[in-house]
Amino acid sequence: MSNNIVNENNSVIETLKKLYVRISILSLSTGALSPILPYLLILSGGGAFESGLFQSLNNLFNSVGQAIWGRVSDLIGRRKILLVIGVLALIIISFPLTVLIFLNNLTPYIIIALSSINTLLTSTSIPVLTSIIIDIAPYTRRSHVYSLHSSLSTLF
């Protein structure tokens, strides 16, 4: 009996390690772009209004997106697909932004629009990862596992 518990705990730990690596990679990729976008906004002619609009729309779309994607995740139950959507959105939105940077054809409102769409689509990862952690982690360790997830997310 105790052997089964040990094997089950080891399986959970291995799964959580893989999940933490994926969380870290996703957070690192989105976190690496975050300090660059406001700088690009100013370089493209944006001012205080555009900077405020940029920050507020990103915060709004992140919050709204989490609620929407959390509900979608609960309804369809296909969490891995939603994680793939988040990663693909990051890649797809980053491509036109990169092209526009090289063409020197950026306006503040293009940056704001692309970033807002990106934030809305990549916000899938937060409720989906939370629900995966809740499904995987044993009830007695759930709060510890989730606090570790939160700490890793703020690190990147």
CSV table of C-alpha atoms in Angstrom, one decimal:
chain,number,residue,atom,x,y,z
A,1,MET,CA,0.0,0.0,0.0
A,2,SER,CA,2.7,2.5,1.0
A,3,ASN,CA,4.7,1.5,-2.1
A,4,ASN,CA,1.8,2.6,-4.3
A,5,ILE,CA,1.7,6.0,-2.6
A,6,VAL,CA,5.4,6.4,-3.1
A,7,ASN,CA,5.2,5.6,-6.8
A,8,GLU,CA,2.2,7.9,-7.2
A,9,ASN,CA,4.0,10.7,-5.5
A,10,ASN,CA,7.1,10.2,-7.7
A,11,SER,CA,4.9,10.3,-10.8
A,12,VAL,CA,3.3,13.5,-9.6
A,13,ILE,CA,6.7,15.1,-8.9
A,14,GLU,CA,8.0,14.1,-12.4
A,15,THR,CA,4.9,15.5,-14.1
A,16,LEU,CA,5.1,18.8,-12.1
A,17,LYS,CA,8.8,19.1,-12.9
A,18,LYS,CA,7.9,19.0,-16.6
A,19,LEU,CA,5.1,21.5,-16.1
A,20,TYR,CA,7.4,23.9,-14.3
A,21,VAL,CA,9.9,23.8,-17.1
A,22,ARG,CA,7.2,24.6,-19.6
A,23,ILE,CA,5.8,27.4,-17.4
A,24,SER,CA,9.3,28.9,-17.1
A,25,ILE,CA,9.9,28.8,-20.8
A,26,LEU,CA,6.6,30.4,-21.6
A,27,SER,CA,7.1,33.1,-18.9
A,28,LEU,CA,10.6,33.8,-20.1
A,29,SER,CA,9.6,34.3,-23.7
A,30,THR,CA,6.8,36.7,-22.8
A,31,GLY,CA,8.8,38.4,-20.1
A,32,ALA,CA,11.7,39.0,-22.5
A,33,LEU,CA,9.5,41.0,-24.8
A,34,SER,CA,7.8,43.1,-22.1
A,35,PRO,CA,10.5,45.7,-21.5
A,36,ILE,CA,11.1,46.2,-25.2
A,37,LEU,CA,7.6,47.1,-26.3
A,38,PRO,CA,7.2,50.3,-24.3
A,39,TYR,CA,10.6,51.4,-25.7
A,40,LEU,CA,9.4,50.7,-29.3
A,41,LEU,CA,6.2,52.5,-28.5
A,42,ILE,CA,8.1,55.7,-27.7
A,43,LEU,CA,10.5,55.3,-30.6
A,44,SER,CA,7.6,55.0,-33.0
A,45,GLY,CA,6.2,58.4,-31.9
A,46,GLY,CA,4.0,57.4,-29.0
A,47,GLY,CA,3.8,59.7,-25.9
A,48,ALA,CA,2.3,59.5,-22.4
A,49,PHE,CA,-1.2,58.8,-23.7
A,50,GLU,CA,-0.1,55.9,-25.9
A,51,SER,CA,2.0,54.5,-23.1
A,52,GLY,CA,-0.9,54.6,-20.7
A,53,LEU,CA,-3.2,53.1,-23.3
A,54,PHE,CA,-0.7,50.3,-24.0
A,55,GLN,CA,-0.4,49.3,-20.3
A,56,SER,CA,-4.1,49.6,-19.5
A,57,LEU,CA,-5.2,47.6,-22.6
A,58,ASN,CA,-2.6,44.9,-21.9
A,59,ASN,CA,-3.8,44.6,-18.3
A,60,LEU,CA,-7.5,44.6,-19.4
A,61,PHE,CA,-7.0,42.0,-22.1
A,62,ASN,CA,-5.0,39.8,-19.7
A,63,SER,CA,-7.7,39.9,-17.1
A,64,VAL,CA,-10.6,39.4,-19.5
A,65,GLY,CA,-8.7,36.7,-21.4
A,66,GLN,CA,-8.1,34.7,-18.2
A,67,ALA,CA,-11.8,34.7,-17.5
A,68,ILE,CA,-12.7,33.7,-21.0
A,69,TRP,CA,-10.1,31.1,-21.5
A,70,GLY,CA,-10.7,29.6,-18.0
A,71,ARG,CA,-14.4,29.2,-18.9
A,72,VAL,CA,-13.5,27.7,-22.3
A,73,SER,CA,-11.1,25.3,-20.6
A,74,ASP,CA,-13.8,24.2,-18.2
A,75,LEU,CA,-16.3,23.7,-20.9
A,76,ILE,CA,-14.2,21.8,-23.4
A,77,GLY,CA,-11.8,20.1,-21.0
A,78,ARG,CA,-9.0,20.1,-23.6
A,79,ARG,CA,-6.3,22.0,-21.7
A,80,LYS,CA,-3.3,21.0,-23.8
A,81,ILE,CA,-4.9,22.5,-26.9
A,82,LEU,CA,-5.4,25.8,-25.2
A,83,LEU,CA,-1.7,25.8,-24.1
A,84,VAL,CA,-0.7,25.3,-27.7
A,85,ILE,CA,-3.0,28.1,-28.8
A,86,GLY,CA,-1.2,30.4,-26.3
A,87,VAL,CA,2.3,29.5,-27.6
A,88,LEU,CA,1.2,29.7,-31.2
A,89,ALA,CA,-0.3,33.1,-30.6
A,90,LEU,CA,3.0,34.3,-29.2
A,91,ILE,CA,4.8,33.1,-32.3
A,92,ILE,CA,2.2,34.4,-34.8
A,93,ILE,CA,1.9,37.9,-33.3
A,94,SER,CA,5.7,38.2,-32.9
A,95,PHE,CA,6.2,37.6,-36.6
A,96,PRO,CA,4.3,40.7,-37.9
A,97,LEU,CA,5.8,42.8,-35.2
A,98,THR,CA,9.3,41.7,-36.2
A,99,VAL,CA,8.6,42.4,-39.9
A,100,LEU,CA,7.2,45.8,-39.1
A,101,ILE,CA,10.3,46.6,-37.0
A,102,PHE,CA,12.6,45.8,-39.8
A,103,LEU,CA,10.5,47.7,-42.3
A,104,ASN,CA,10.5,50.7,-40.0
A,105,ASN,CA,6.8,50.9,-40.4
A,106,LEU,CA,5.6,50.9,-36.8
A,107,THR,CA,3.1,53.2,-35.4
A,108,PRO,CA,2.1,53.3,-31.7
A,109,TYR,CA,-1.3,52.0,-32.5
A,110,ILE,CA,-0.1,49.0,-34.4
A,111,ILE,CA,2.1,48.1,-31.4
A,112,ILE,CA,-0.8,48.6,-29.1
A,113,ALA,CA,-3.1,46.5,-31.2
A,114,LEU,CA,-0.7,43.6,-31.8
A,115,SER,CA,0.3,43.6,-28.1
A,116,SER,CA,-3.3,43.6,-27.0
A,117,ILE,CA,-4.2,40.7,-29.3
A,118,ASN,CA,-1.1,38.8,-28.1
A,119,THR,CA,-2.0,39.4,-24.5
A,120,LEU,CA,-5.6,38.2,-25.0
A,121,LEU,CA,-4.5,35.0,-26.8
A,122,THR,CA,-1.5,34.2,-24.5
A,123,SER,CA,-3.6,34.7,-21.4
A,124,THR,CA,-4.8,31.1,-22.0
A,125,SER,CA,-1.8,29.8,-20.1
A,126,ILE,CA,-2.7,31.1,-16.7
A,127,PRO,CA,-6.1,29.4,-16.0
A,128,VAL,CA,-5.1,26.3,-17.9
A,129,LEU,CA,-1.9,25.8,-16.0
A,130,THR,CA,-3.7,26.5,-12.7
A,131,SER,CA,-6.3,23.8,-13.5
A,132,ILE,CA,-3.6,21.3,-14.6
A,133,ILE,CA,-1.8,21.9,-11.3
A,134,ILE,CA,-5.1,21.3,-9.4
A,135,ASP,CA,-5.7,18.1,-11.3
A,136,ILE,CA,-2.2,16.8,-10.8
A,137,ALA,CA,-1.2,17.8,-7.3
A,138,PRO,CA,-2.5,15.8,-4.4
A,139,TYR,CA,-5.0,17.6,-2.2
A,140,THR,CA,-2.6,17.8,0.8
A,141,ARG,CA,0.2,19.4,-1.3
A,142,ARG,CA,-1.9,21.5,-3.6
A,143,SER,CA,-1.3,24.8,-1.8
A,144,HIS,CA,2.5,24.3,-1.7
A,145,VAL,CA,2.6,23.3,-5.4
A,146,TYR,CA,0.5,26.3,-6.5
A,147,SER,CA,2.6,28.7,-4.4
A,148,LEU,CA,5.8,27.3,-6.1
A,149,HIS,CA,4.1,27.9,-9.5
A,150,SER,CA,3.3,31.5,-8.5
A,151,SER,CA,6.8,32.1,-7.4
A,152,LEU,CA,8.2,30.8,-10.6
A,153,SER,CA,5.8,32.9,-12.6
A,154,THR,CA,6.9,36.1,-10.9
A,155,LEU,CA,10.5,35.2,-11.3
A,156,PHE,CA,10.3,35.5,-15.0
